[in-house]
Amino acid sequence: MRKKAAPRRAPEELVALGKRNRLPVVEDLGSGCLVDLSSVGINEPTVRESVEAGFSLVLFSGDKMLGGPQAGIIAGKKDLVQKVRRHPLFRALRVDKLTIAAMEATLHAYLRGAWKEIPALRMMQMSFEEISARTDAFYRTLSAKIANADAEVEITDGRSLVGGGSTPAQSLPTRVIGFASARHSASELEVRLRTGATPVVARIEEERLLIDLRTVFPEQEAALAEALAQVLR
């Protein structure tokens, strides 16, 4: 008979258990969320909450929801952080100066409250109305480019997936553009788009290729329209 999984302990219980046994308690937070994003529909614990809960060390990503370069960050009690720095593996795993410079620039943006300077946060905070307006305008531009193509293009409601490893069950409302071709399957369109002169990564749902402009910078829209036109013509 399969045993039921033990219920997850609350942070304060784990911290108290560690203190009673004189053991450090480490939390792998994963996403690296530094600010409260509940106002946009994302409920993710922040690094500050974990540190203030009393965890000895908190591990999280420098990329993902933090929005900086790909890296790992270890925060927490000073003596334990210093102990990690003295470990022989630290020299082999430490990041380079470019990563540190990129992380510094990202954290400076947080300190200034300049959320719009961080692409990941800017994308997540884009309202449904804003994404709808951009999608409608892009649809008109693309439709003019593929007027003679044997393809179907439509706008539908969708969900923007926030992240796989950090927030796998959370998403944001969005508008997506779906594509179908009489000459190519959705999988073939995806490969053609990904391997074209301007590589574009899209997703497939119900045999339709989908583009979510939440993940596209406004200045990239012209190149995206041209890449799609080349694939659909």
CSV table of C-alpha atoms in Angstrom, one decimal:
chain,number,residue,atom,x,y,z
A,1,MET,CA,0.0,0.0,0.0
A,2,ARG,CA,1.4,3.4,-1.0
A,3,LYS,CA,2.0,5.8,1.9
A,4,LYS,CA,0.6,9.3,1.7
A,5,ALA,CA,3.2,12.1,1.4
A,6,ALA,CA,3.9,13.9,4.7
A,7,PRO,CA,2.3,17.4,4.9
A,8,ARG,CA,4.6,20.3,4.1
A,9,ARG,CA,5.9,22.0,7.2
A,10,ALA,CA,5.4,25.7,7.6
A,11,PRO,CA,8.7,27.8,7.4
A,12,GLU,CA,8.5,28.7,11.1
A,13,GLU,CA,8.3,25.0,12.0
A,14,LEU,CA,11.3,24.1,10.0
A,15,VAL,CA,13.4,27.0,11.4
A,16,ALA,CA,12.4,26.0,14.9
A,17,LEU,CA,13.3,22.4,14.3
A,18,GLY,CA,16.7,23.5,13.0
A,19,LYS,CA,17.3,25.6,16.1
A,20,ARG,CA,16.4,22.8,18.4
A,21,ASN,CA,18.8,20.5,16.7
A,22,ARG,CA,21.5,23.2,16.1
A,23,LEU,CA,21.4,22.6,12.4
A,24,PRO,CA,21.2,25.2,9.6
A,25,VAL,CA,18.0,25.2,7.6
A,26,VAL,CA,18.3,25.9,3.9
A,27,GLU,CA,15.5,26.8,1.5
A,28,ASP,CA,15.8,26.4,-2.2
A,29,LEU,CA,13.5,29.2,-3.3
A,30,GLY,CA,14.0,28.7,-7.0
A,31,SER,CA,12.5,31.6,-8.8
A,32,GLY,CA,14.3,34.5,-7.1
A,33,CYS,CA,11.2,36.7,-6.8
A,34,LEU,CA,12.3,40.0,-5.1
A,35,VAL,CA,9.0,42.0,-5.2
A,36,ASP,CA,5.4,41.2,-4.5
A,37,LEU,CA,3.7,40.5,-7.8
A,38,SER,CA,0.2,39.6,-6.4
A,39,SER,CA,-1.2,42.8,-7.9
A,40,VAL,CA,-0.7,41.3,-11.4
A,41,GLY,CA,-2.0,37.9,-10.4
A,42,ILE,CA,1.3,36.1,-9.5
A,43,ASN,CA,1.6,34.6,-6.0
A,44,GLU,CA,5.2,33.7,-5.4
A,45,PRO,CA,7.1,33.9,-2.1
A,46,THR,CA,9.8,36.6,-2.1
A,47,VAL,CA,13.4,36.2,-1.0
A,48,ARG,CA,12.9,38.8,1.8
A,49,GLU,CA,10.1,36.7,3.2
A,50,SER,CA,12.3,33.6,3.3
A,51,VAL,CA,15.2,35.5,4.9
A,52,GLU,CA,13.0,37.1,7.5
A,53,ALA,CA,11.4,33.7,8.3
A,54,GLY,CA,14.8,32.8,9.7
A,55,PHE,CA,16.2,30.3,7.1
A,56,SER,CA,20.0,30.0,7.5
A,57,LEU,CA,20.6,30.1,3.8
A,58,VAL,CA,18.2,30.9,0.9
A,59,LEU,CA,19.1,29.7,-2.6
A,60,PHE,CA,17.6,31.2,-5.7
A,61,SER,CA,18.2,32.0,-9.4
A,62,GLY,CA,19.6,35.2,-10.8
A,63,ASP,CA,17.5,34.8,-13.9
A,64,LYS,CA,13.9,33.5,-13.9
A,65,MET,CA,11.6,35.9,-12.0
A,66,LEU,CA,14.5,38.0,-10.7
A,67,GLY,CA,15.2,38.9,-14.4
A,68,GLY,CA,18.9,39.1,-14.4
A,69,PRO,CA,21.6,36.9,-16.0
A,70,GLN,CA,21.7,33.1,-15.5
A,71,ALA,CA,23.3,32.5,-12.2
A,72,GLY,CA,22.7,31.1,-8.7
A,73,ILE,CA,22.6,33.2,-5.6
A,74,ILE,CA,23.1,32.2,-2.0
A,75,ALA,CA,21.9,34.6,0.7
A,76,GLY,CA,21.4,34.4,4.4
A,77,LYS,CA,23.5,34.3,7.6
A,78,LYS,CA,26.9,36.0,7.0
A,79,ASP,CA,29.0,33.2,8.7
A,80,LEU,CA,27.4,30.5,6.6
A,81,VAL,CA,27.7,32.5,3.3
A,82,GLN,CA,31.4,33.0,4.1
A,83,LYS,CA,31.8,29.3,4.8
A,84,VAL,CA,30.3,28.6,1.3
A,85,ARG,CA,32.8,31.1,-0.2
A,86,ARG,CA,35.7,29.3,1.4
A,87,HIS,CA,34.7,25.9,0.0
A,88,PRO,CA,37.1,24.6,-2.7
A,89,LEU,CA,34.2,24.2,-5.1
A,90,PHE,CA,33.4,27.9,-5.0
A,91,ARG,CA,36.4,28.7,-7.2
A,92,ALA,CA,35.3,26.2,-9.8
A,93,LEU,CA,31.6,27.4,-9.8
A,94,ARG,CA,32.0,31.1,-9.4
A,95,VAL,CA,30.5,33.3,-12.1
A,96,ASP,CA,32.6,35.6,-14.4
A,97,LYS,CA,32.8,39.4,-14.3
A,98,LEU,CA,30.3,39.9,-17.1
A,99,THR,CA,27.6,38.0,-15.1
A,100,ILE,CA,28.4,40.0,-12.0
A,101,ALA,CA,28.2,43.3,-14.0
A,102,ALA,CA,24.8,42.2,-15.4
A,103,MET,CA,23.5,41.2,-12.0
A,104,GLU,CA,24.7,44.6,-10.5
A,105,ALA,CA,22.8,46.5,-13.2
A,106,THR,CA,19.6,44.4,-12.5
A,107,LEU,CA,19.8,44.9,-8.8
A,108,HIS,CA,20.4,48.7,-9.2
A,109,ALA,CA,17.1,48.8,-11.2
A,110,TYR,CA,15.3,47.1,-8.3
A,111,LEU,CA,16.8,49.6,-5.8
A,112,ARG,CA,15.6,52.5,-7.9
A,113,GLY,CA,12.1,50.9,-8.3
A,114,ALA,CA,12.7,50.9,-12.1
A,115,TRP,CA,10.7,47.8,-12.8
A,116,LYS,CA,10.3,48.6,-16.5
A,117,GLU,CA,14.0,48.3,-17.0
A,118,ILE,CA,13.8,44.6,-16.2
A,119,PRO,CA,12.4,42.7,-19.2
A,120,ALA,CA,10.9,39.8,-17.2
A,121,LEU,CA,9.0,42.2,-14.8
A,122,ARG,CA,7.9,44.4,-17.7
A,123,MET,CA,6.4,41.5,-19.5
A,124,MET,CA,4.6,40.2,-16.4
A,125,GLN,CA,3.2,43.6,-15.6
A,126,MET,CA,1.8,44.2,-19.0
A,127,SER,CA,-2.0,44.6,-18.7
A,128,PHE,CA,-4.5,42.6,-20.7
A,129,GLU,CA,-5.6,45.8,-22.4
A,130,GLU,CA,-2.1,46.7,-23.5
A,131,ILE,CA,-1.4,43.2,-24.9
A,132,SER,CA,-4.8,43.2,-26.7
A,133,ALA,CA,-4.0,46.6,-28.4
A,134,ARG,CA,-0.5,45.4,-29.5
A,135,THR,CA,-1.9,42.1,-30.8
A,136,ASP,CA,-4.7,43.8,-32.8
A,137,ALA,CA,-2.1,46.2,-34.4
A,138,PHE,CA,0.3,43.3,-35.2
A,139,TYR,CA,-2.5,41.2,-36.7
A,140,ARG,CA,-3.3,44.0,-39.1
A,141,THR,CA,0.3,44.4,-40.1
A,142,LEU,CA,0.8,40.7,-40.6
A,143,SER,CA,-2.5,40.2,-42.5
A,144,ALA,CA,-1.4,42.8,-45.1
A,145,LYS,CA,1.9,40.9,-45.6
A,146,ILE,CA,0.3,37.5,-46.2
A,147,ALA,CA,-2.9,38.6,-48.0
A,148,ASN,CA,-2.2,36.0,-50.8
A,149,ALA,CA,-0.9,33.2,-48.6
A,150,ASP,CA,-2.9,29.9,-48.1
A,151,ALA,CA,-3.0,30.4,-44.3
A,152,GLU,CA,-5.4,31.0,-41.5
A,153,VAL,CA,-4.6,33.6,-38.8
A,154,GLU,CA,-6.8,34.4,-35.9
A,155,ILE,CA,-6.6,36.1,-32.5
A,156,THR,CA,-7.9,34.2,-29.4
A,157,ASP,CA,-7.8,34.5,-25.6
A,158,GLY,CA,-4.9,32.7,-24.1
A,159,ARG,CA,-2.6,32.3,-21.0
A,160,SER,CA,1.0,33.4,-20.7
A,161,LEU,CA,2.9,30.8,-18.8
A,162,VAL,CA,5.1,32.6,-16.2
A,163,GLY,CA,7.7,29.9,-15.9
A,164,GLY,CA,8.3,26.1,-15.9
A,165,GLY,CA,10.6,25.6,-13.0
A,166,SER,CA,9.7,28.5,-10.9
A,167,THR,CA,5.9,29.0,-11.2
A,168,PRO,CA,4.7,26.0,-13.2
A,169,ALA,CA,1.0,26.4,-12.2
A,170,GLN,CA,0.7,30.2,-12.6
A,171,SER,CA,-0.2,32.1,-15.8
A,172,LEU,CA,-1.5,35.5,-16.9
A,173,PRO,CA,-4.4,36.3,-19.2
A,174,THR,CA,-3.3,37.3,-22.7
A,175,ARG,CA,-4.3,37.4,-26.4
A,176,VAL,CA,-2.5,35.1,-28.7
A,177,ILE,CA,-2.2,34.9,-32.5
A,178,GLY,CA,-2.8,31.4,-33.9
A,179,PHE,CA,-1.6,30.2,-37.3
A,180,ALA,CA,-2.5,27.3,-39.5
A,181,SER,CA,-1.4,26.5,-43.0
A,182,ALA,CA,-2.9,24.3,-45.8
A,183,ARG,CA,0.6,23.3,-46.9
A,184,HIS,CA,2.4,22.7,-43.5
A,185,SER,CA,1.5,21.1,-40.2
A,186,ALA,CA,1.9,23.1,-37.0
A,187,SER,CA,5.1,21.2,-36.2
A,188,GLU,CA,6.5,21.9,-39.7
A,189,LEU,CA,5.7,25.6,-39.3
A,190,GLU,CA,7.4,25.6,-35.9
A,191,VAL,CA,10.6,24.1,-37.3
A,192,ARG,CA,10.6,26.5,-40.3
A,193,LEU,CA,10.1,29.5,-38.0
A,194,ARG,CA,12.8,28.3,-35.6
A,195,THR,CA,15.4,27.6,-38.3
A,196,GLY,CA,14.7,30.7,-40.4
A,197,ALA,CA,17.0,33.7,-41.1
A,198,THR,CA,15.5,35.3,-37.9
A,199,PRO,CA,14.9,32.4,-35.5
A,200,VAL,CA,11.6,32.6,-33.6
A,201,VAL,CA,10.5,30.2,-30.9
A,202,ALA,CA,6.7,29.6,-30.8
A,203,ARG,CA,4.5,27.1,-29.1
A,204,ILE,CA,1.9,24.7,-30.5
A,205,GLU,CA,-1.6,24.1,-29.1
A,206,GLU,CA,-4.3,22.0,-30.7
A,207,GLU,CA,-2.4,21.9,-34.0
A,208,ARG,CA,-2.0,25.6,-34.2
A,209,LEU,CA,1.2,27.6,-34.0
A,210,LEU,CA,0.8,30.3,-31.3
A,211,ILE,CA,2.6,33.7,-30.8
A,212,ASP,CA,2.2,35.6,-27.6
A,213,LEU,CA,3.4,39.2,-27.9
A,214,ARG,CA,3.9,39.4,-24.2
A,215,THR,CA,7.2,37.7,-24.8
A,216,VAL,CA,8.2,40.0,-27.7
A,217,PHE,CA,9.7,43.4,-27.4
A,218,PRO,CA,7.9,46.1,-29.4
A,219,GLU,CA,11.1,46.9,-31.4
A,220,GLN,CA,11.1,43.2,-32.4
A,221,GLU,CA,7.7,43.2,-34.0
A,222,ALA,CA,8.7,44.2,-37.5
A,223,ALA,CA,11.3,41.4,-37.7
A,224,LEU,CA,8.7,38.9,-36.3
A,225,ALA,CA,6.1,39.9,-38.9
A,226,GLU,CA,8.7,39.4,-41.7
A,227,ALA,CA,9.8,36.0,-40.3
A,228,LEU,CA,6.1,34.9,-40.1
A,229,ALA,CA,5.4,36.1,-43.5
A,230,GLN,CA,8.3,34.2,-45.0
A,231,VAL,CA,7.1,31.0,-43.3
A,232,LEU,CA,3.4,31.4,-44.3
A,233,ARG,CA,3.7,32.6,-47.9
